[in-house]
Coordinates of C-alpha atoms in Angstrom, one line a residue:
M617 CA -31.6 -41.7 52.1
A618 CA -28.2 -42.8 50.7
S619 CA -29.4 -43.0 47.2
V620 CA -30.5 -39.3 47.3
S621 CA -27.1 -38.2 48.6
A622 CA -25.4 -40.2 45.9
S623 CA -27.6 -38.7 43.1
H624 CA -26.9 -35.2 44.6
L625 CA -23.2 -35.9 44.5
I626 CA -23.3 -37.1 40.9
L627 CA -25.4 -34.0 39.8
F628 CA -23.0 -31.8 41.8
I629 CA -19.8 -33.2 40.0
A630 CA -21.5 -33.1 36.6
S631 CA -22.4 -29.5 37.1
M632 CA -18.9 -28.6 38.3
M633 CA -17.4 -30.2 35.2
I634 CA -19.7 -28.3 33.0
A635 CA -18.9 -25.1 34.6
A636 CA -15.3 -25.7 34.3
S637 CA -15.5 -26.4 30.6
V638 CA -17.6 -23.3 29.9
A639 CA -15.2 -21.2 32.1
G640 CA -12.3 -22.6 30.0
V641 CA -14.1 -21.6 26.7
F642 CA -14.8 -18.2 28.0
T643 CA -11.3 -17.6 29.1
D644 CA -10.0 -18.6 25.7
S645 CA -12.6 -16.3 23.9
I646 CA -11.9 -13.3 26.0
G647 CA -8.2 -13.7 25.6
Q648 CA -8.6 -13.8 21.7
L649 CA -11.0 -10.7 21.9
S650 CA -8.6 -8.8 24.0
G651 CA -5.8 -9.5 21.6
A652 CA -8.0 -8.4 18.7
I653 CA -8.9 -5.2 20.5
S654 CA -5.3 -4.4 21.4
E655 CA -4.2 -5.0 17.7
Q656 CA -7.0 -2.8 16.4
G657 CA -6.1 -0.1 18.8
F658 CA -2.6 0.0 17.5
D659 CA -3.8 0.2 14.0
V660 CA -6.1 3.1 14.8
S661 CA -3.3 4.8 16.8
S662 CA -1.1 4.5 13.7
D663 CA -3.8 6.0 11.5
V664 CA -4.4 9.0 13.8
R665 CA -0.7 9.7 14.0
T666 CA -0.4 9.7 10.1
D667 CA -1.0 13.0 8.4
V668 CA 0.4 14.2 5.0
E669 CA 0.1 17.4 2.9
V670 CA 0.7 18.0 -0.7
I671 CA 2.7 21.2 -0.7
S672 CA 3.1 21.5 -4.5
D673 CA 1.7 24.7 -6.1
S674 CA -1.4 23.7 -8.1
G675 CA -0.8 26.8 -10.4
S676 CA 2.8 25.8 -11.1
D677 CA 3.9 24.6 -14.7
A678 CA 6.3 22.2 -12.9
I679 CA 3.3 19.8 -12.0
Y680 CA 2.9 18.0 -15.2
N681 CA 5.4 17.5 -17.9
D682 CA 3.6 17.0 -21.2
T683 CA 6.8 15.7 -23.0
T684 CA 7.3 12.8 -20.6
G685 CA 3.8 12.4 -19.3
N686 CA 5.0 12.7 -15.7
I687 CA 3.2 14.3 -12.8
T688 CA 5.5 15.5 -10.0
L689 CA 4.1 16.3 -6.5
Y690 CA 5.9 17.1 -3.3
I691 CA 4.3 15.7 -0.1
K692 CA 5.2 16.7 3.4
N693 CA 4.8 14.4 6.4
T694 CA 3.0 16.6 8.9
G695 CA 2.0 13.9 11.4
T696 CA 4.0 12.2 14.1
E697 CA 4.3 8.6 12.4
R698 CA 7.4 7.7 10.6
L699 CA 6.7 6.4 7.2
A700 CA 8.6 4.4 4.7
A701 CA 9.4 6.4 1.6
D702 CA 8.5 3.6 -0.9
P703 CA 5.5 2.9 -3.3
G704 CA 4.0 0.4 -0.9
V705 CA 2.9 3.2 1.6
L706 CA 0.9 5.3 -0.9
D707 CA -2.3 4.5 -2.8
V708 CA -2.4 6.9 -5.8
L709 CA -5.5 7.7 -7.9
V710 CA -5.3 10.1 -10.9
D711 CA -8.6 11.3 -12.2
G712 CA -10.3 8.4 -10.4
Q713 CA -8.1 5.6 -11.8
F714 CA -5.7 3.6 -9.6
V715 CA -2.0 4.1 -10.6
T716 CA 0.8 1.7 -9.9
D717 CA 3.6 3.2 -12.1
Y718 CA 5.1 6.0 -9.7
T719 CA 8.2 6.5 -7.6
V720 CA 8.7 8.0 -4.2
T721 CA 12.0 9.5 -3.2
R722 CA 13.0 11.7 -0.2
A723 CA 13.5 15.3 -1.4
D724 CA 16.9 15.5 0.5
G725 CA 18.0 12.0 -0.5
D726 CA 17.7 10.2 2.8
G727 CA 15.6 7.0 3.1
A728 CA 13.1 7.3 5.8
W729 CA 10.1 9.7 5.6
R730 CA 10.2 11.2 9.1
P731 CA 7.8 13.8 10.5
G732 CA 8.5 17.2 8.9
T733 CA 10.3 15.8 5.9
V734 CA 9.2 16.0 2.2
V735 CA 9.1 13.2 -0.5
R736 CA 8.9 13.7 -4.1
L737 CA 6.2 11.7 -5.9
D738 CA 6.7 11.1 -9.8
I739 CA 3.5 9.6 -11.4
Q740 CA 3.8 8.2 -15.0
Q741 CA 0.4 9.1 -16.4
P742 CA -0.2 10.7 -19.6
L743 CA -2.9 13.5 -19.3
T744 CA -5.1 15.6 -21.7
L745 CA -3.8 19.1 -21.9
G746 CA -6.0 22.1 -21.0
T747 CA -8.2 20.2 -18.6
D748 CA -8.6 19.9 -14.9
H749 CA -7.1 16.8 -13.1
R750 CA -7.3 15.3 -9.6
V751 CA -4.7 13.2 -7.6
Q752 CA -5.9 11.4 -4.6
L753 CA -3.4 10.2 -2.2
T754 CA -4.0 7.7 0.7
V755 CA -1.5 7.0 3.5
N756 CA -2.6 4.9 6.4
G757 CA -6.1 6.0 6.1
D758 CA -5.2 9.8 5.6
E759 CA -6.6 11.1 2.3
E760 CA -5.3 14.0 0.4
V761 CA -6.8 15.4 -2.8
F762 CA -4.7 17.6 -5.2
E763 CA -6.3 19.3 -8.1
F764 CA -4.5 21.1 -11.0
R765 CA -4.9 22.1 -14.6
T766 CA -2.6 21.0 -17.4

């Protein structure tokens, strides 16, 4: 009779040790999952609050300077997210080609791109005259397309 109690005690202790180790693994995994979900929620929130609009007139002669090969666009921050007015914020494609030679400056000279303010985007990209062109801008997941004719 004592041998049965001893074997039950050993099995009970072993099952408690296994349950404790499994609970420790689950607690750590759930903590990591919770952190990842919080981080993703912050990123999605930033994407939702970001909205920009190209306010340049597509029929204007001021869009493309054929002497310098420079495209000039004015972009307004219409969202609620404060953005940095630097080239690292924008992804620019001209006629489907990724462009890295561009500058971003605040139209009024201040550094930050706050909601309601406008930046000037100057893109160095020679274009064929007399044809249609397309500039695609991506900021925090928000995509804007601007079409014009040179």
